[in-house]
Amino acid sequence: MSLESVQMEEVRQRAQSLLSSLGSAQDVKAEVLTLASIALPVSEKYRHLTADEMLKENTAGCNSVEVSDSLSRLVKALSILEKYGCNLTSPTRPRYWRSVKHNNPVFRTTVDAIKGGRRVLFLYGYTNQQIDGLSFPDNITEPDCDTVAAVTLEVMTLRTEVDMLLKGVHPHPECFKDIIPGLTLQKQPADDSNLPGDKGEGEKPHTSPPLVKPTPLPRQTQPPKPPPAPPAARQCNLCGGASTLVCPSCEEKPFCDACDDLYHRHPSRANHKRDKIQKTPQETCSICGISSVHIQCSTCIQRLCLNCDRLFHSHPDRRGHSRTNLAAAAASSPSAFTWECAHCTTVNETRAVLCTTCDRPRLATPAITIPDGSGPTSQNSEWQCKSCTVVNQGSSILCEVCERPRLATRPPAPPAPESGSKWTCQFCTFVNSKPSVVCEMCSLPSKDSPGVSLPQSLQQPPSFTKEQPDLGGKPRPKPRAAVDLRRQKTLREDGLKLIQQIREAEKRGVSPEEVYAALSTCDGGGSGNPCDWLVSELPHLLDEICAMAASVQLTCRAPSAGTQLLVERDGSTPSGGGGGVKLSRAEAKLAWLAAGGDKEKAVRQLLRDRQVKMRELHSLGFQDAAQCEEALRQSGGDIKGALSLLQRPLMEPFHQRIWLDQPEPPINPKHPDKQRMCRRLLALYDLPSWGRCELALSLLQEPDVNYSLEDVVQAVKESHDREFIRRLLNTECPVCLSIFPRSKMQSLTSCQCSVCHECFRQHFTIAVRDKHIRDMVCPACCEPHINDPEQLDSYFSTLDIQLRDCLELEVYELFHKKLTEHALMKDPKFLWCCHCTSGFINDGNQLKVTCPSCRKSFCAQCKKPWEPQHQDVSCEQFQLWKRENDPEYQRQGLAGYLRDNGISKNALLSCFSVLQMVKKNLSGV
């Protein structure tokens, strides 16, 4: 490994470590300069970047001038890429570091303007392509700082080397000779130092022969010989400030940007080609190499910036050095930064051409005043030219009509041709025929006092009024002023008359265009009112235009004698064969208005419009010329109306079919016309796409399937996966083990079981009629286990909605009754009547309660019918008394005793009869 390679590796590792930890380009500037100065080939110096390929792509096919511009754009783009890399390695990254937007104007004009810029972003980690830019992948939370720092370091090195090539200070330009063919090199001077401090005193910076042959900028023209003085030392020809442009067409006059924009805005100078003045590179400090030079020390021969001078000369040995402030000379120039208005003494900026207070030019004298006494206006407000009275925009300096300056005084009025009461307005140059204080045209006051004649200074000089001898007896021409007077008077009268006619026409519903065309057609309107002419004569003129156009069109087609001209008159249907040319008054009127009332132009315009409309109808598929002509005639030349008429016969079969009372034929999945079936599916079942229609047809065409069309359409609406749809269409009922579509299955909210509608209905019908309310659970998994009252209420609230549509009305009412009773049984005050089937809520505390339905009483505690013996007696005592005294209780007790002892009813009766006989015999004795 060579010594240069070892040195570069050490500097690279040190700079990469600093950049990855700190993320600041200033901290590695010295290392970047060292890397750029090492004499190694480009391919060996750059590991991550393809620097040679990037330079070749951006300078390929360019001459020496274009190479300079391309390298300048490359430096700007690399600066932006360097900032992207420093942002990624910085400990405090920006908020939106993950993405780079293409619509960013800075990115679009720099990085996207060169070739290879996005490859650098790819090396940074922006590998995810988006619609509006690049971004990091979603699975990456932090950028790879080591890789980004290595790439950023190479971007900074390449930018430094290209910048040194442009300035001609690169120590080893021969490394780029084969990469950039348009770069012409010169012999390198012996002193390779580019620091200002190494130059001799009084020597200008960068005066060594450049490494790149000096070529003009793209906008500069190649002069035959170099200018005698350096362009940077010249001042603006107008404001005296620093010049940036030079105009060869204006005798090589220099201008600044502001003065150039104003001076070359004039139409006669707008096409001048200006060249940019190449500025001398600014000298930098000999210590830091960054800031500009402000102090020159003659003792230590150093040119320093302010900070470096303060630190360097703070040493006791150098504190007494003699130093010169170089910035004082530049600051002493009064036109370098600001200028003072000579009229209002306002201090304005250098770029300002007009004063911000009084709107006066920079070099104006204080003697300029406004004659009419009006105060200064704002620069952004409109202003009126003093010469031609045209109102211009506030940003314009010259008048748009007469091109006189904004603050120019009014020109002297031309002398009056005749003496007397006539006078010429000094504002609008109108010759007033009557003595008045204001002008008849512009209503501005006259310059004279309220008198009749003009002042003596404006009268025609005696030399021009002196009679000349009549040479040759030829009549003398009339004065020009009299002709202008008559012309102005005629124009004024015609204008007022036209305005009156237009206002009258608007009241009668006539447009100004029709008035203008009528005036042009009826010879200026001298024969009468144009509105009356439009009513009486325009229809005949339109018929004539239609006839002329039809004649010309038929002559061009086939000049046969048997062809008829069909022209619509008064809206009636024209007679004749179908091969005639059909035109309408509506089309003729539009053509007549477009031609401005010229009949010949209207005929040509009518034919052109008809040809355009016919071509448009032909492009839409209507090839029958006769039908198109007839449709255009009936619609008055309207394309939409003609299309409606032409499409009506084609839509008639469809209209007949949709208005018939016959039912729509069923969709046959095996019909050969697949597209027709898909269209019908889209129209009838509202499927989301054409692909879903084709999927539904393919499922119906599968062998050994018994799906119905409605089931397949419902399944296709839910998904586009064929296997999932098959599972939806083949669902097994866990109760009857039959196969049904998912749409024909019923499920409860308490479980995931799906039961067919018939099993669901039968199960809950039996449960409502024969079982308790707690037995109404899923027939497959017996869920839920109803123990929690809150879960019970939630379950029955949804079950009620499901049973409403599947159970019979009688069963559903019984379900509601049981559900209501179950809910009422939870109330401890609810009581069932022992006499009837009614229940009610008892709010009292007494044992005796009365049913509100049957009005019978019973005990609230033992639920037995109420008896008077129960009054003030507990239920146990009442039951004991009832057993001892109630015959019914004694009979029930005897029956139980006999049953317990095995004595039957017949035996008891025989015993009873024997006992009766014994009693009878005993009574007889």
Coordinates of N, CA and C in Angstrom, one line a residue, residues 25 72 137 244 351 452 516 596 614 621 750 811:
A25 N -20.3 19.7 9.7 CA -19.3 19.7 8.6 C -18.1 20.6 8.9
S72 N -20.6 23.6 -11.9 CA -21.2 24.5 -10.9 C -22.5 24.0 -10.4
P137 N -37.1 2.7 4.9 CA -38.1 1.6 5.1 C -38.7 1.7 6.4
T244 N -23.3 44.3 -12.2 CA -23.3 42.8 -12.4 C -23.5 42.4 -13.8
R351 N -30.4 49.0 -4.1 CA -31.1 48.5 -5.3 C -32.3 49.4 -5.6
V452 N -61.1 83.3 -23.0 CA -61.6 82.7 -24.2 C -60.4 82.2 -25.0
Y516 N -74.1 45.5 -33.7 CA -72.9 45.8 -34.5 C -73.0 45.2 -35.9
G596 N -69.2 39.3 -38.3 CA -69.3 40.8 -38.1 C -70.3 41.4 -39.1
M614 N -69.8 17.9 -38.9 CA -70.0 16.6 -39.6 C -68.8 15.7 -39.3
G621 N -69.2 7.7 -34.9 CA -69.8 6.4 -35.5 C -71.0 6.6 -36.3
S750 N -74.2 -15.2 21.4 CA -73.5 -15.8 22.6 C -72.5 -16.9 22.2
V811 N -96.7 -17.7 18.9 CA -95.5 -18.2 19.7 C -94.7 -17.0 20.2

